Amino acid sequence: VQSSYDRQNANLALGWTPTERTVLELAYGESSGEAEYADRLNKARQIDNRDAALLLQHEFELSWVTAVELQAFSNKNDHIMDRFDEGVNSGANVRRMTEGGHLWFELAPLDALDLTLGLDYMSSKHDGRSMAPGDVGLNDLLNKPFKEDMRYQNYGLFAESRYRFEEGEFGRSSLLAGLRLDDWDSELLIAQQGERDDTLYSGYLRYEYQTAQHQYYAGFGSAQRMPDYWEIMKASADNSAQKAFDLKAETTNQFDIGWIYQGPVE
């Protein structure tokens, strides 16, 4: 079988509204699955996930603060990939444990201006185990101890705004803008080992014009992204015995211009 997929999910969310303007929600979910991939040799024998989150939302009757949202979360992923079904003694078991949260403020300093300010935090640890010379099959893999191989933390700060210009004779327009700052602290615990500190910037600017059933828009955005765990765990281009821990952050610049029509088509 070149490609197949099976997954089971169970999710539970309990909400409480002590006032008309307050929501408190506790959520928990689990999923498990397996997959055969047509584009790679390894199969996913086990894809297990557990997630828990606590969410608090509150709306204010104030002129400058309209709402606040606070969330804390924790999740764990456990993934086994191997080629045992093909008679090849190749397999690995990797896990990721992540904790974090965010705090968002919805502000309205001016009648024509909406402003969102936010802070978020994420801490993630990875560990794994793999086959050694002489090992045969899944049982030998599962008898191996886990070894932590990477950890990282991220602190993020962002601001996002929408300014609504005074409505004119033919329509209304808005200017949207956002800016984000991320501080990453990463540590590699295997191969060459090491630490790195990255400060990344992202932002966008977008203009929208609405008239009758037509909306016209133009915008530009720039986003920076840290290399993820799987990219870093690849062999370095300069030294195959080392990990690609020195990969630079990815920068994406994008320009959009478009037209949206909503209404009857004759």
Coordinates of N, CA and C in Angstrom, one line a residue, residues 86-225:
E86 N 9.0 -3.7 6.1 CA 9.7 -4.0 4.8 C 10.9 -4.9 5.1
G87 N 11.1 -5.3 6.4 CA 12.2 -6.1 6.7 C 13.5 -5.3 6.9
V88 N 13.4 -4.0 7.0 CA 14.5 -3.1 7.2 C 14.6 -2.7 8.7
N89 N 15.7 -2.8 9.4 CA 15.8 -2.4 10.8 C 16.2 -1.0 10.9
S90 N 15.2 -0.1 10.6 CA 15.3 1.3 10.6 C 14.1 1.9 11.3
G91 N 14.3 2.6 12.4 CA 13.2 3.2 13.1 C 13.6 4.3 14.1
A92 N 12.7 5.1 14.4 CA 12.9 6.2 15.4 C 11.6 6.6 16.1
N93 N 11.8 7.0 17.3 CA 10.6 7.4 18.1 C 10.9 8.8 18.7
V94 N 10.2 9.8 18.3 CA 10.5 11.2 18.7 C 9.2 11.7 19.5
R95 N 9.5 12.6 20.4 CA 8.5 13.2 21.2 C 8.7 14.7 21.3
R96 N 7.6 15.4 21.5 CA 7.7 16.9 21.7 C 6.7 17.3 22.8
M97 N 7.2 18.0 23.8 CA 6.4 18.5 24.9 C 6.5 20.1 24.8
T98 N 5.3 20.7 24.7 CA 5.2 22.1 24.5 C 4.2 22.7 25.5
E99 N 4.6 23.9 26.0 CA 3.8 24.6 26.9 C 3.9 26.1 26.5
G100 N 2.8 26.8 26.8 CA 2.8 28.2 26.5 C 1.5 28.9 26.7
G101 N 1.3 30.1 26.2 CA 0.1 30.8 26.4 C 0.2 32.2 25.7
H102 N -0.9 33.0 25.8 CA -0.9 34.3 25.2 C -1.8 35.2 26.1
L103 N -1.6 36.5 25.9 CA -2.4 37.5 26.6 C -2.6 38.6 25.5
W104 N -3.9 38.8 25.2 CA -4.3 39.8 24.1 C -5.2 40.8 24.7
F105 N -5.0 42.1 24.3 CA -5.8 43.2 24.7 C -6.4 43.8 23.4
E106 N -7.8 44.0 23.4 CA -8.5 44.7 22.4 C -8.7 46.1 22.9
L107 N -8.1 47.1 22.1 CA -8.2 48.5 22.5 C -9.0 49.3 21.5
A108 N -9.6 50.4 22.0 CA -10.3 51.3 21.0 C -10.0 52.7 21.5
P109 N -8.7 53.2 21.3 CA -8.3 54.5 21.7 C -9.0 55.6 21.0
L110 N -9.5 55.4 19.7 CA -10.2 56.3 18.9 C -11.4 55.6 18.3
D111 N -12.5 56.4 18.0 CA -13.6 55.8 17.4 C -13.3 55.1 16.1
A112 N -12.4 55.7 15.4 CA -12.1 55.1 14.1 C -10.9 54.1 14.1
L113 N -10.3 53.9 15.3 CA -9.2 53.0 15.4 C -9.4 51.8 16.3
D114 N -9.2 50.6 15.8 CA -9.2 49.4 16.6 C -7.7 48.9 16.8
L115 N -7.3 48.6 18.0 CA -5.9 48.2 18.2 C -5.9 46.9 19.1
T116 N -5.1 46.0 18.6 CA -4.9 44.7 19.4 C -3.4 44.6 19.8
L117 N -3.1 44.5 21.1 CA -1.8 44.3 21.6 C -1.7 42.9 22.2
G118 N -0.6 42.2 21.9 CA -0.5 40.8 22.4 C 0.9 40.4 22.8
L119 N 0.9 39.5 23.8 CA 2.2 38.9 24.3 C 1.9 37.4 24.2
D120 N 2.9 36.6 23.8 CA 2.8 35.1 23.8 C 4.1 34.5 24.1
Y121 N 4.0 33.3 24.6 CA 5.2 32.6 25.1 C 5.0 31.1 24.7
M122 N 6.2 30.5 24.4 CA 6.1 29.0 24.1 C 7.5 28.4 24.5
S123 N 7.4 27.3 25.1 CA 8.6 26.5 25.5 C 8.4 25.1 25.0
S124 N 9.4 24.6 24.3 CA 9.2 23.3 23.7 C 10.5 22.4 23.9
K125 N 10.3 21.2 24.2 CA 11.4 20.2 24.4 C 11.2 19.0 23.5
H126 N 12.3 18.6 22.9 CA 12.2 17.4 22.0 C 13.1 16.3 22.6
D127 N 12.7 15.1 22.5 CA 13.6 14.0 22.8 C 13.3 12.8 21.9
G128 N 14.1 11.8 21.9 CA 13.9 10.7 20.9 C 14.8 9.5 21.2
R129 N 14.5 8.5 20.5 CA 15.4 7.2 20.6 C 15.4 6.6 19.2
S130 N 16.5 5.9 18.9 CA 16.6 5.4 17.6 C 17.3 4.0 17.7
M131 N 17.4 3.3 16.5 CA 18.0 2.0 16.5 C 19.6 2.1 16.6
A132 N 20.1 1.1 17.2 CA 21.6 1.0 17.3 C 22.0 -0.2 16.5
P133 N 23.3 -0.3 16.2 CA 23.8 -1.5 15.5 C 23.5 -2.8 16.3
G134 N 22.9 -3.8 15.6 CA 22.6 -5.0 16.2 C 21.1 -5.1 16.6
D135 N 20.4 -4.0 16.7 CA 19.0 -4.0 17.0 C 18.1 -4.6 15.9
V136 N 17.1 -5.3 16.3 CA 16.2 -5.9 15.3 C 14.7 -5.6 15.8
G137 N 14.0 -4.9 15.0 CA 12.6 -4.8 15.2 C 12.1 -3.7 16.2
L138 N 10.8 -3.6 16.3 CA 10.2 -2.6 17.1 C 10.5 -2.7 18.6
N139 N 10.6 -4.0 19.1 CA 10.8 -4.1 20.6 C 12.2 -3.6 21.0
D140 N 13.2 -3.8 20.2 CA 14.5 -3.2 20.5 C 14.4 -1.7 20.5
L141 N 13.7 -1.1 19.6 CA 13.5 0.4 19.6 C 12.8 0.9 20.9
L142 N 11.7 0.2 21.2 CA 11.0 0.7 22.4 C 11.7 0.4 23.7
N143 N 12.7 -0.5 23.7 CA 13.5 -0.7 24.9 C 14.6 0.3 25.1
K144 N 14.8 1.2 24.1 CA 15.9 2.2 24.2 C 15.4 3.3 25.1
P145 N 16.3 4.0 25.9 CA 15.9 5.2 26.7 C 15.8 6.4 25.8
F146 N 14.9 7.3 26.1 CA 14.8 8.6 25.4 C 15.9 9.5 25.8
K147 N 16.4 10.3 24.8 CA 17.5 11.3 25.1 C 17.0 12.6 24.5
E148 N 17.1 13.6 25.4 CA 16.7 15.0 24.9 C 17.7 15.5 23.9
D149 N 17.2 16.0 22.8 CA 18.1 16.5 21.7 C 17.9 17.9 21.4
M150 N 16.8 18.6 21.7 CA 16.7 20.0 21.4 C 15.6 20.6 22.3
R151 N 15.8 21.9 22.6 CA 14.8 22.7 23.3 C 14.9 24.1 22.8
Y152 N 13.7 24.8 22.9 CA 13.7 26.2 22.5 C 12.6 26.9 23.2
Q153 N 12.8 28.2 23.4 CA 11.8 29.1 23.9 C 11.5 30.3 23.0
N154 N 10.3 30.8 23.0 CA 10.0 31.9 22.2 C 9.1 32.9 22.9
Y155 N 9.5 34.2 22.9 CA 8.7 35.3 23.5 C 8.3 36.2 22.3
G156 N 7.0 36.4 22.2 CA 6.5 37.2 21.1 C 5.8 38.4 21.6
L157 N 5.9 39.5 20.8 CA 5.2 40.8 21.1 C 4.6 41.3 19.8
F158 N 3.3 41.6 19.7 CA 2.8 42.1 18.5 C 1.8 43.2 18.7
A159 N 1.5 44.0 17.7 CA 0.5 45.0 17.6 C -0.2 45.0 16.3
E160 N -1.5 45.1 16.3 CA -2.2 45.0 15.0 C -3.3 46.1 15.1
S161 N -3.5 46.8 14.0 CA -4.5 47.9 14.1 C -5.3 48.0 12.8
R162 N -6.5 48.6 12.9 CA -7.3 48.9 11.7 C -7.8 50.3 11.9
Y163 N -7.5 51.2 11.0 CA -8.0 52.6 11.0 C -9.1 52.7 9.9
R164 N -10.3 53.2 10.3 CA -11.4 53.4 9.3 C -11.5 54.8 9.0
F165 N -11.2 55.1 7.7 CA -11.3 56.5 7.2 C -12.8 56.9 7.2
E166 N -13.0 58.2 7.2 CA -14.4 58.7 7.1 C -15.0 58.3 5.8
E167 N -16.2 57.8 5.9 CA -16.9 57.3 4.7 C -17.2 58.4 3.7
G168 N -16.8 58.2 2.5 CA -17.0 59.2 1.4 C -18.3 58.9 0.6
E169 N -18.4 59.7 -0.4 CA -19.6 59.6 -1.3 C -19.7 58.3 -2.0
F170 N -18.6 57.6 -2.3 CA -18.7 56.4 -3.1 C -18.4 55.1 -2.3
G171 N -17.9 55.3 -1.1 CA -17.6 54.1 -0.3 C -16.8 54.4 0.9
R172 N -16.3 53.3 1.6 CA -15.5 53.5 2.8 C -14.2 52.7 2.6
S173 N -13.2 53.2 3.4 CA -11.9 52.5 3.2 C -11.2 52.4 4.6
S174 N -10.3 51.4 4.7 CA -9.6 51.1 5.9 C -8.1 50.9 5.7
L175 N -7.3 51.2 6.7 CA -5.9 50.9 6.6 C -5.6 49.9 7.7
L176 N -5.0 48.8 7.4 CA -4.6 47.8 8.4 C -3.1 47.7 8.5
A177 N -2.6 47.5 9.7 CA -1.2 47.4 9.8 C -0.8 46.5 11.0
G178 N 0.3 45.8 11.0 CA 0.7 45.0 12.1 C 2.2 44.8 12.2
L179 N 2.7 44.6 13.4 CA 4.1 44.5 13.6 C 4.3 43.4 14.7
R180 N 5.3 42.5 14.5 CA 5.6 41.5 15.4 C 7.1 41.3 15.7
L181 N 7.4 41.1 16.9 CA 8.8 40.9 17.3 C 8.9 39.5 18.1
D182 N 9.8 38.7 17.6 CA 10.0 37.4 18.3 C 11.4 37.2 18.7
D183 N 11.6 36.7 20.0 CA 12.9 36.4 20.5 C 13.0 34.9 20.7
W184 N 13.9 34.3 20.1 CA 14.1 32.8 20.1 C 15.4 32.4 20.8
D185 N 15.3 31.5 21.8 CA 16.5 30.9 22.4 C 16.4 29.4 22.2
S186 N 17.4 28.9 21.4 CA 17.4 27.5 21.0 C 18.7 26.9 21.5
E187 N 18.5 25.6 21.8 CA 19.7 24.8 22.3 C 19.7 23.4 21.7
L188 N 20.8 23.1 21.1 CA 21.0 21.7 20.5 C 21.8 20.9 21.5
L189 N 21.3 19.7 21.8 CA 21.9 18.9 22.8 C 22.6 17.6 22.3
I190 N 22.6 17.5 21.0 CA 23.3 16.3 20.4 C 24.2 16.8 19.3
A191 N 25.0 15.9 18.7 CA 25.9 16.2 17.6 C 26.9 17.3 18.1
Q192 N 27.0 18.5 17.4 CA 28.0 19.5 17.8 C 27.5 20.3 19.0
Q193 N 26.3 20.2 19.4 CA 25.7 20.9 20.5 C 25.9 22.4 20.3
G194 N 25.2 23.2 21.1 CA 25.3 24.7 21.0 C 24.1 25.4 21.3
E195 N 24.2 26.7 21.4 CA 23.0 27.6 21.6 C 23.0 28.7 20.6
R196 N 21.8 29.2 20.3 CA 21.7 30.3 19.4 C 20.5 31.2 19.9
D197 N 20.6 32.5 19.7 CA 19.6 33.5 20.0 C 19.3 34.3 18.8
D198 N 18.0 34.3 18.4 CA 17.5 35.0 17.2 C 16.4 36.0 17.6
T199 N 16.5 37.1 17.0 CA 15.5 38.2 17.1 C 14.9 38.3 15.7
L200 N 13.6 38.0 15.5 CA 13.0 38.1 14.2 C 11.9 39.2 14.2
Y201 N 11.7 39.7 13.0 CA 10.7 40.8 12.8 C 9.7 40.4 11.7
S202 N 8.5 40.7 11.9 CA 7.5 40.5 10.9 C 6.5 41.7 10.9
G203 N 5.9 42.0 9.7 CA 4.9 43.1 9.7 C 4.1 43.1 8.4
Y204 N 3.1 43.9 8.4 CA 2.3 44.0 7.1 C 1.6 45.3 7.1
L205 N 1.2 45.8 5.9 CA 0.4 47.0 5.7 C -0.6 46.7 4.6
R206 N -1.9 47.0 4.8 CA -2.9 46.6 3.8 C -4.0 47.7 3.8
Y207 N -4.3 48.1 2.6 CA -5.4 49.1 2.3 C -6.6 48.4 1.7
E208 N -7.8 48.7 2.2 CA -9.0 48.2 1.7 C -10.0 49.3 1.4
Y209 N -10.7 49.1 0.2 CA -11.7 50.1 -0.2 C -13.0 49.3 -0.5
Q210 N -14.1 49.7 0.1 CA -15.4 49.0 -0.1 C -16.4 50.0 -0.7
T211 N -17.0 49.6 -1.8 CA -18.0 50.3 -2.4 C -19.1 49.4 -3.0
A212 N -20.3 49.5 -2.5 CA -21.4 48.6 -2.9 C -21.0 47.2 -2.6
Q213 N -21.1 46.3 -3.7 CA -20.7 44.9 -3.5 C -19.2 44.7 -3.8
H214 N -18.4 45.7 -4.0 CA -17.1 45.5 -4.4 C -16.1 45.9 -3.3
Q215 N -15.0 45.1 -3.2 CA -13.9 45.5 -2.3 C -12.6 45.3 -3.0
Y216 N -11.8 46.4 -3.0 CA -10.5 46.4 -3.6 C -9.5 46.5 -2.5
Y217 N -8.4 45.8 -2.6 CA -7.3 45.8 -1.6 C -6.0 45.7 -2.2
A218 N -5.0 46.2 -1.4 CA -3.6 46.0 -1.8 C -2.8 46.0 -0.5
G219 N -1.8 45.1 -0.4 CA -1.1 45.0 0.8 C 0.3 44.4 0.6
F220 N 1.2 44.6 1.6 CA 2.5 44.1 1.6 C 2.8 43.5 3.0
G221 N 3.4 42.3 3.0 CA 3.8 41.7 4.3 C 5.2 41.1 4.2
S222 N 5.8 41.1 5.3 CA 7.2 40.4 5.4 C 7.2 39.6 6.7
A223 N 7.6 38.4 6.6 CA 7.5 37.5 7.8 C 8.9 36.7 7.9
Q224 N 9.4 36.6 9.1 CA 10.6 35.8 9.3 C 10.2 34.6 10.2
R225 N 10.8 33.4 9.8 CA 10.5 32.1 10.5 C 11.8 31.4 10.9

